Tab-separated table of C-alpha atoms in Angstrom:
chain	number	residue	atom	x	y	z
V	14	MET	CA	-9.018	2.021	27.382
V	15	LYS	CA	-6.017	0.652	25.476
V	16	TRP	CA	-4.837	2.362	22.294
V	17	PHE	CA	-6.126	-0.391	19.989
V	18	GLU	CA	-9.477	-0.334	21.770
V	19	LYS	CA	-9.711	3.404	21.029
V	20	LEU	CA	-8.937	2.689	17.392
V	21	ARG	CA	-11.587	-0.017	17.356
V	22	ALA	CA	-14.146	2.267	19.015
V	23	SER	CA	-13.800	4.671	16.082
V	24	ILE	CA	-15.295	1.960	13.825
V	25	PRO	CA	-18.620	1.023	15.486
V	26	VAL	CA	-19.606	-1.534	12.843
V	27	LEU	CA	-16.890	-3.814	14.240
V	28	ASP	CA	-19.375	-4.654	17.003
V	29	ASN	CA	-21.502	-6.412	14.376
V	30	GLU	CA	-19.001	-8.615	12.564
V	31	ILE	CA	-15.443	-9.892	12.571
V	32	TYR	CA	-13.820	-7.982	9.736
V	33	LEU	CA	-10.767	-9.768	8.321
V	34	ASN	CA	-10.888	-8.156	4.898
V	35	VAL	CA	-8.833	-4.970	5.152
V	36	ALA	CA	-6.539	-6.106	2.325
V	37	LEU	CA	-9.541	-5.641	0.018
V	38	ASN	CA	-11.037	-2.512	1.544
V	39	ASN	CA	-11.283	-0.857	4.936
V	40	LEU	CA	-14.163	0.081	7.134
V	41	LEU	CA	-14.278	3.855	7.541
V	42	PRO	CA	-13.526	5.247	11.025
V	43	ASP	CA	-15.877	7.929	12.336
V	44	PRO	CA	-13.221	10.703	12.388
V	45	VAL	CA	-12.471	10.006	8.710
V	46	ARG	CA	-16.126	10.187	7.736
V	47	GLN	CA	-16.475	13.361	9.795
V	48	ALA	CA	-13.495	15.022	8.085
V	49	VAL	CA	-15.008	14.370	4.658
V	50	TYR	CA	-18.426	15.557	5.815
V	51	ASP	CA	-16.997	18.733	7.353
V	52	LEU	CA	-15.273	19.769	4.139
V	53	LEU	CA	-18.360	19.078	2.037
V	54	SER	CA	-20.419	21.074	4.540
V	55	ARG	CA	-18.029	23.983	4.168
V	56	ALA	CA	-18.364	23.810	0.401
V	57	SER	CA	-22.154	23.782	0.630
V	58	LEU	CA	-21.987	27.033	2.605
V	59	GLY	CA	-19.745	28.735	0.059
V	60	ASP	CA	-16.396	28.073	1.745
V	61	ASN	CA	-14.882	26.549	-1.397
V	62	ASP	CA	-11.668	28.457	-2.081
V	63	LYS	CA	-9.321	25.866	-3.584
V	64	LYS	CA	-6.262	27.942	-2.668
V	65	VAL	CA	-7.262	27.805	0.995
V	66	TRP	CA	-7.916	24.085	0.778
V	67	ALA	CA	-4.539	23.535	-0.917
V	68	GLU	CA	-2.810	25.307	1.942
V	69	GLU	CA	-4.722	23.276	4.520
V	70	ILE	CA	-3.742	19.913	3.036
V	71	THR	CA	-0.088	20.771	3.620
V	72	GLY	CA	-0.665	19.194	7.016
V	73	VAL	CA	-1.709	15.939	5.358
V	74	ARG	CA	1.480	15.981	3.285
V	75	LEU	CA	3.486	16.369	6.490
V	76	ALA	CA	1.563	13.533	8.155
V	77	ILE	CA	2.268	11.189	5.223
V	78	ALA	CA	5.955	12.072	5.417
V	79	LYS	CA	5.991	11.319	9.142
V	80	LEU	CA	4.204	8.011	8.623
V	81	ILE	CA	6.808	6.722	6.166
V	82	ASP	CA	9.894	8.574	7.490
V	83	ALA	CA	10.237	10.739	4.401
V	84	ASP	CA	10.933	14.272	3.229
V	85	PRO	CA	7.549	15.996	2.750
V	86	SER	CA	8.833	17.772	-0.371
V	87	GLY	CA	8.910	14.339	-2.031
V	88	VAL	CA	5.196	13.659	-1.430
V	89	ALA	CA	2.687	14.136	-4.252
V	90	PHE	CA	-1.033	13.493	-3.898
V	91	THR	CA	-2.540	10.948	-6.288
V	92	GLN	CA	-5.876	9.232	-6.751
V	93	ASN	CA	-4.559	5.775	-5.903
V	94	THR	CA	-1.610	3.382	-6.072
V	95	THR	CA	-2.069	2.869	-9.809
V	96	GLU	CA	-1.661	6.529	-10.625
V	97	GLY	CA	1.530	6.727	-8.588
V	98	LEU	CA	3.010	3.669	-10.294
V	99	ASN	CA	2.102	4.991	-13.732
V	100	ILE	CA	3.802	8.311	-12.942
V	101	LEU	CA	6.945	6.322	-12.145
V	102	ALA	CA	6.702	4.014	-15.171
V	103	GLN	CA	6.220	6.887	-17.594
V	104	GLY	CA	8.388	9.381	-15.755
V	105	LEU	CA	11.495	7.191	-15.935
V	106	ASP	CA	11.479	7.717	-19.707
V	107	LEU	CA	12.546	4.118	-20.332
V	108	GLN	CA	14.303	3.384	-23.635
V	109	PRO	CA	14.384	0.333	-25.947
V	110	GLY	CA	16.813	-2.285	-24.656
V	111	GLU	CA	16.441	-1.234	-21.020
V	112	ASN	CA	14.637	-3.467	-18.545
V	113	VAL	CA	12.564	-3.351	-15.378
V	114	VAL	CA	12.366	-6.193	-12.854
V	115	VAL	CA	8.950	-7.143	-11.419
V	116	THR	CA	7.615	-10.358	-9.860
V	117	ASP	CA	4.942	-12.892	-10.739
V	118	GLN	CA	3.218	-12.210	-7.420
V	119	GLU	CA	2.363	-8.571	-8.116
V	120	HIS	CA	-1.127	-7.136	-8.145
V	121	PRO	CA	-2.169	-6.151	-11.689
V	122	ASN	CA	-1.814	-2.504	-10.665
V	123	ASN	CA	1.926	-3.068	-10.324
V	124	LEU	CA	2.121	-5.017	-13.568
V	125	TYR	CA	0.144	-3.005	-16.117
V	126	PRO	CA	2.234	0.205	-15.851
V	127	TRP	CA	5.413	-1.771	-16.544
V	128	LEU	CA	4.030	-4.189	-19.128
V	129	ASN	CA	2.727	-1.135	-20.951
V	130	GLN	CA	6.348	-0.068	-21.449
V	131	LYS	CA	6.929	-3.109	-23.667
V	132	THR	CA	5.301	-1.135	-26.488
V	133	LYS	CA	8.409	1.084	-26.354
V	134	GLY	CA	10.800	-1.860	-26.625
V	135	VAL	CA	11.444	-2.082	-22.871
V	136	GLU	CA	12.051	-5.552	-21.438
V	137	VAL	CA	10.011	-6.553	-18.381
V	138	ARG	CA	11.750	-9.283	-16.404
V	139	ILE	CA	9.477	-11.475	-14.282
V	140	VAL	CA	10.860	-12.961	-11.078
V	141	LYS	CA	9.072	-16.240	-10.372
V	142	ALA	CA	8.476	-16.787	-6.660
V	143	VAL	CA	9.555	-20.022	-4.983
V	144	ASP	CA	6.834	-21.366	-2.681
V	145	TYR	CA	5.270	-17.894	-2.776
V	146	ARG	CA	8.488	-16.384	-1.391
V	147	LEU	CA	10.636	-13.678	-2.979
V	148	PRO	CA	14.067	-13.724	-1.327
V	149	VAL	CA	16.328	-10.758	-2.063
V	150	ASP	CA	18.890	-13.008	-3.782
V	151	LEU	CA	16.238	-14.259	-6.186
V	152	VAL	CA	15.061	-10.759	-7.100
V	153	CYS	CA	18.592	-9.410	-7.530
V	154	SER	CA	19.590	-12.318	-9.778
V	155	HIS	CA	17.443	-10.732	-12.522
V	156	ILE	CA	19.319	-7.413	-12.498
V	157	ASP	CA	21.946	-6.575	-15.108
V	158	GLN	CA	23.645	-3.478	-16.526
V	159	ASN	CA	20.487	-2.512	-18.446
V	160	THR	CA	18.111	-2.630	-15.462
V	161	ARG	CA	16.507	0.743	-14.747
V	162	ALA	CA	14.351	-0.212	-11.758
V	163	VAL	CA	13.007	-2.960	-9.515
V	164	ALA	CA	9.244	-2.558	-8.962
V	165	ILE	CA	7.869	-4.633	-6.100
V	166	SER	CA	5.096	-4.702	-3.492
V	167	SER	CA	6.142	-4.360	0.130
V	168	VAL	CA	3.612	-7.104	0.937
V	169	GLN	CA	2.234	-9.462	-1.688
V	170	PHE	CA	-1.545	-9.319	-1.909
V	171	CYS	CA	-1.915	-12.973	-2.924
V	172	SER	CA	0.216	-14.570	-0.183
V	173	GLY	CA	1.012	-12.000	2.490
V	174	PHE	CA	4.761	-12.390	1.929
V	175	ARG	CA	6.646	-9.367	3.317
V	176	VAL	CA	9.651	-8.306	1.257
V	177	ASP	CA	12.869	-7.294	3.000
V	178	LEU	CA	12.868	-3.800	1.492
V	179	LYS	CA	15.865	-2.550	3.448
V	180	GLU	CA	18.134	-5.332	2.219
V	181	LEU	CA	16.697	-5.197	-1.300
V	182	ALA	CA	17.395	-1.462	-1.516
V	183	ARG	CA	20.915	-1.940	-0.178
V	184	ARG	CA	21.693	-4.574	-2.786
V	185	CYS	CA	20.071	-2.665	-5.643
V	186	HIS	CA	21.878	0.557	-4.825
V	187	GLN	CA	25.211	-1.220	-5.084
V	188	VAL	CA	24.510	-1.366	-8.806
V	189	GLU	CA	22.643	1.979	-8.919
V	190	VAL	CA	19.180	0.514	-9.501
V	191	PRO	CA	16.245	2.255	-7.771
V	192	VAL	CA	13.636	0.314	-5.786
V	193	LEU	CA	10.036	1.388	-6.479
V	194	VAL	CA	7.458	0.114	-3.989
V	195	ASP	CA	3.741	-0.573	-4.139
V	196	GLY	CA	2.925	0.038	-0.480
V	197	ILE	CA	-0.842	-0.475	-0.424
V	198	GLN	CA	-0.751	-3.831	1.424
V	199	SER	CA	1.617	-2.772	4.199
V	200	LEU	CA	1.104	0.878	5.067
V	201	GLY	CA	-1.166	1.370	8.039
V	202	THR	CA	-0.489	-2.086	9.457
V	203	LEU	CA	3.309	-2.284	9.104
V	204	GLY	CA	6.049	0.311	9.266
V	205	LEU	CA	7.936	1.488	6.187
V	206	MET	CA	10.981	3.738	6.682
V	207	ALA	CA	11.534	5.180	3.228
V	208	GLU	CA	14.578	7.323	4.045
V	209	ALA	CA	16.209	4.978	6.552
V	210	TRP	CA	15.794	1.996	4.237
V	211	ASP	CA	16.842	3.975	1.133
V	212	VAL	CA	13.631	3.115	-0.697
V	213	ASP	CA	13.479	5.332	-3.786
V	214	ALA	CA	9.718	5.581	-4.279
V	215	VAL	CA	6.492	4.491	-2.582
V	216	ALA	CA	3.072	4.566	-4.258
V	217	CYS	CA	0.017	3.993	-2.103
V	218	GLY	CA	-3.733	4.483	-2.063
V	219	GLY	CA	-5.311	5.852	1.097
V	220	HIS	CA	-7.747	3.012	1.721
V	221	LYS	CA	-7.092	-0.494	3.091
V	222	GLY	CA	-4.589	-0.418	5.963
V	223	LEU	CA	-4.381	3.367	6.015
V	224	LEU	CA	-8.133	3.431	6.847
V	225	GLY	CA	-8.821	6.405	4.569
V	226	PRO	CA	-11.451	6.868	1.860
V	227	ALA	CA	-10.928	5.446	-1.616
V	228	GLY	CA	-9.792	7.840	-4.322
V	229	ALA	CA	-7.029	9.639	-2.430
V	230	GLY	CA	-3.432	8.438	-2.172
V	231	PHE	CA	0.137	9.554	-2.605
V	232	LEU	CA	3.448	9.008	-4.324
V	233	PHE	CA	6.709	9.573	-2.492
V	234	CYS	CA	9.992	9.929	-4.397
V	235	ARG	CA	13.454	10.439	-2.963
V	236	ARG	CA	15.191	13.575	-4.138
V	237	ASN	CA	17.595	12.089	-6.705
V	238	LEU	CA	14.883	10.040	-8.402
V	239	LEU	CA	12.390	12.889	-8.281
V	240	LYS	CA	14.752	15.327	-9.978
V	241	SER	CA	15.263	12.890	-12.855
V	242	LEU	CA	11.573	12.098	-13.483
V	243	ILE	CA	9.831	13.713	-16.425
V	244	ASN	CA	6.263	14.940	-15.934
V	245	PRO	CA	4.107	12.329	-17.715
V	246	CYS	CA	0.809	14.215	-17.256
V	247	PRO	CA	1.537	17.869	-16.439
V	248	GLY	CA	-1.275	20.109	-15.300
V	249	MET	CA	-1.970	23.136	-13.154
V	250	SER	CA	0.590	23.002	-10.317
V	251	PRO	CA	2.367	25.577	-8.123
V	252	MET	CA	5.642	24.072	-9.332
V	253	LEU	CA	4.934	24.588	-13.042
V	254	ALA	CA	4.642	27.679	-15.201
V	255	VAL	CA	4.466	28.525	-18.901
V	256	ASP	CA	7.561	30.103	-20.393
V	257	LYS	CA	6.081	32.477	-22.992
V	258	GLY	CA	9.323	33.203	-24.812
V	259	GLU	CA	9.803	32.633	-28.521
V	260	ASP	CA	9.345	28.887	-28.024
V	261	TRP	CA	6.547	28.348	-25.524
V	262	ARG	CA	7.340	25.536	-23.098
V	263	ILE	CA	6.694	24.254	-19.574
V	264	LYS	CA	8.998	25.685	-16.943
V	265	ILE	CA	9.614	23.538	-13.841
V	266	LEU	CA	10.148	25.876	-10.897
V	267	ASP	CA	11.625	23.208	-8.600
V	268	PRO	CA	12.430	19.715	-9.973
V	269	ALA	CA	12.894	18.422	-6.402
V	270	ASP	CA	9.356	19.344	-5.305
V	271	ALA	CA	6.906	16.485	-5.891
V	272	ARG	CA	4.012	18.894	-6.337
V	273	ARG	CA	5.187	19.279	-9.933
V	274	LEU	CA	3.835	15.752	-10.518
V	275	GLU	CA	0.345	16.818	-9.454
V	276	GLY	CA	-2.077	18.396	-11.880
V	277	GLY	CA	-5.543	19.871	-11.744
V	278	THR	CA	-7.966	19.910	-8.839
V	279	HIS	CA	-7.262	17.542	-5.974
V	280	ASN	CA	-9.779	15.163	-4.440
V	281	PHE	CA	-9.969	17.488	-1.443
V	282	PRO	CA	-12.648	15.539	0.488
V	283	GLY	CA	-10.637	12.351	0.089
V	284	ILE	CA	-7.382	14.011	1.156
V	285	TYR	CA	-9.025	15.554	4.231
V	286	GLY	CA	-10.315	12.089	5.112
V	287	LEU	CA	-6.892	10.579	4.507
V	288	GLY	CA	-5.377	13.127	6.859
V	289	ALA	CA	-7.814	12.173	9.616
V	290	ALA	CA	-7.032	8.478	9.065
V	291	ILE	CA	-3.277	8.984	9.261
V	292	ASP	CA	-3.723	11.029	12.426
V	293	LEU	CA	-5.497	8.017	13.957
V	294	LEU	CA	-2.581	5.767	13.024
V	295	LEU	CA	0.099	8.172	14.225
V	296	ASN	CA	-1.713	8.641	17.526
V	297	SER	CA	-1.843	4.872	17.941
V	298	GLY	CA	1.874	4.576	17.107
V	299	VAL	CA	3.281	2.919	14.001
V	300	GLU	CA	5.544	0.579	15.978
V	301	SER	CA	2.735	-0.421	18.339
V	302	ILE	CA	0.452	-1.164	15.396
V	303	GLU	CA	3.066	-3.312	13.669
V	304	GLN	CA	3.894	-5.292	16.798
V	305	ARG	CA	0.253	-6.022	17.467
V	306	VAL	CA	-0.573	-6.863	13.846
V	307	LEU	CA	2.323	-9.317	13.563
V	308	SER	CA	1.412	-10.929	16.872
V	309	LEU	CA	-2.188	-11.385	15.777
V	310	THR	CA	-1.197	-12.718	12.366
V	311	LYS	CA	1.173	-15.234	13.939
V	312	ARG	CA	-1.633	-16.423	16.216
V	313	LEU	CA	-3.957	-16.928	13.241
V	314	ASN	CA	-1.288	-18.404	10.956
V	315	GLN	CA	-0.128	-20.975	13.495
V	316	GLY	CA	-3.663	-21.821	14.599
V	317	LEU	CA	-4.770	-22.613	11.067
V	318	ARG	CA	-1.695	-24.772	10.489
V	319	GLU	CA	-2.360	-26.690	13.686
V	320	LEU	CA	-5.893	-27.370	12.447
V	321	GLY	CA	-4.395	-28.958	9.320
V	322	PHE	CA	-5.227	-26.272	6.765
V	323	GLN	CA	-2.862	-25.532	3.885
V	324	VAL	CA	-1.529	-22.061	4.667
V	325	ILE	CA	0.486	-20.642	1.772
V	326	SER	CA	1.545	-17.534	3.682
V	327	PRO	CA	5.027	-17.736	5.201
V	328	PRO	CA	5.453	-19.070	8.755
V	329	GLU	CA	8.698	-17.140	9.346
V	330	ASP	CA	8.312	-14.089	11.582
V	331	GLN	CA	10.393	-11.795	9.355
V	332	GLU	CA	8.157	-12.576	6.366
V	333	LEU	CA	4.775	-12.238	8.078
V	334	SER	CA	2.384	-9.376	7.374
V	335	ASN	CA	-1.273	-8.798	8.239
V	336	ILE	CA	-2.369	-11.297	5.567
V	337	THR	CA	-2.900	-15.047	5.902
V	338	VAL	CA	-3.915	-17.049	2.833
V	339	LEU	CA	-5.405	-20.569	2.692
V	340	ARG	CA	-5.788	-23.064	-0.089
V	341	VAL	CA	-8.882	-25.236	0.367
V	342	PRO	CA	-10.764	-27.571	-1.998
V	343	GLU	CA	-13.915	-25.410	-2.086
V	344	PRO	CA	-12.879	-21.817	-1.369
V	345	ALA	CA	-16.262	-20.262	-2.218
V	346	ASP	CA	-17.948	-22.680	0.163
V	347	LEU	CA	-15.578	-21.676	2.975
V	348	VAL	CA	-16.217	-17.954	2.381
V	349	ARG	CA	-19.984	-18.564	2.573
V	350	TYR	CA	-19.547	-20.604	5.763
V	351	LEU	CA	-17.487	-17.890	7.424
V	352	SER	CA	-19.903	-15.182	6.296
V	353	ALA	CA	-22.808	-17.067	7.907
V	354	ALA	CA	-20.747	-17.084	11.106
V	355	GLY	CA	-20.249	-13.316	10.981
V	356	ILE	CA	-16.683	-13.406	9.637
V	357	ARG	CA	-15.794	-11.455	6.504
V	358	VAL	CA	-12.819	-12.573	4.373
V	359	SER	CA	-11.835	-12.496	0.674
V	360	LEU	CA	-12.315	-15.082	-2.051
V	361	MET	CA	-9.370	-14.491	-4.375
V	362	ASP	CA	-9.306	-15.004	-8.134
V	363	ALA	CA	-6.477	-17.502	-7.664
V	364	GLY	CA	-8.879	-19.804	-5.833
V	365	VAL	CA	-7.602	-19.111	-2.339
V	366	VAL	CA	-9.148	-17.532	0.756
V	367	ARG	CA	-7.478	-14.479	2.296
V	368	PHE	CA	-7.732	-13.321	5.890
V	369	SER	CA	-6.413	-9.799	6.544
V	370	LEU	CA	-6.555	-8.052	9.875
V	371	HIS	CA	-5.689	-4.730	11.515
V	372	ALA	CA	-4.552	-3.684	14.964
V	373	TYR	CA	-8.170	-3.322	16.124
V	374	THR	CA	-8.757	-7.070	15.700
V	375	LEU	CA	-9.177	-8.793	19.082
V	376	GLU	CA	-7.540	-12.003	20.250
V	377	SER	CA	-10.985	-13.294	21.225
V	378	GLU	CA	-12.144	-12.753	17.648
V	379	LEU	CA	-9.290	-14.859	16.312
V	380	ASP	CA	-10.141	-17.575	18.833
V	381	TYR	CA	-13.693	-17.581	17.464
V	382	VAL	CA	-12.366	-17.699	13.888
V	383	LEU	CA	-10.176	-20.699	14.707
V	384	GLU	CA	-13.047	-22.471	16.445
V	385	THR	CA	-15.249	-21.819	13.396
V	386	MET	CA	-12.534	-23.151	11.098
V	387	LYS	CA	-12.229	-26.236	13.296
V	388	ASP	CA	-15.932	-26.890	12.910
V	389	TYR	CA	-15.666	-26.359	9.144
V	390	GLY	CA	-12.848	-28.883	8.972
V	391	LYS	CA	-14.970	-31.485	10.709
V	392	ILE	CA	-17.695	-31.303	8.057
V	393	ASN	CA	-15.414	-31.099	4.991
């Protein structure tokens, strides 16, 4: 059995439908469900020592670091991508007159944390995509001496455009501007080398491409950025203490340890599930997953173009991701048609239809999808 067939076999429901909707939410692999169940079973039998659980999830922190080529001391657990981005937006301690660069293609979760800073007099500069593309030159043209950060998604949820993070980080660092990444639409299907590419921060939820349960994610920060962040929502953490001198205050035991950004009780079941999901991905091989995902996406992208559909996702190999987006006259009608044929996709608020696959998708499934789309084209 090939590696992607083993991955597919861990999600039995894939035998019942063609699931091209991972950019919205993932199907849960059996080992992930089992990891969550096992922890809850332990708790039901009285094995509920949070200190023990906290020690055990160190392995998940290490697995996340391995997945994104990062220092594990820079990994903090979060609930989701939004929490990680808000920690960054508030932790930068932005001042009136400073600015942050974002794009008009971002998911609301990578807009609200930054737009919220406008109440403090911070300028939010919006890069307007050209034909749904965000070239590095275009993004960097919005940077000036008052720019404190560029916040961008590694893959755009509404088009599937893949940003050249390595080149963007190189250019931004020439003017000492950090690059902060929303990684939810790339991690698990595409590689992201945080240290090698000099990406300063990555926020990501554990579901979608990572195949974990919802409600457990992480924030990674490189050392220099991490040391400069303030704690926006401090809570009980092994890296914090109360200095009970004359003027009581919070004492940070190690500014370069991302655990100081965590507070309170973790979502332990979710983190255990996330660990099992990342183990599945690491065992499959990040490079192997990316190569297969890009090959499958190219097959779907080109096939839909050849059938005459308006594909707004990029055709260029270096800009492809696992997402292919179509513009059709009646998008809701197309989604219903595909659903009746056993194919699950997304109807987007922008009035487009999004196909999003994973490495477990089969070539034969894409052939069936293209044949179904051909039949749809004949009747519309």
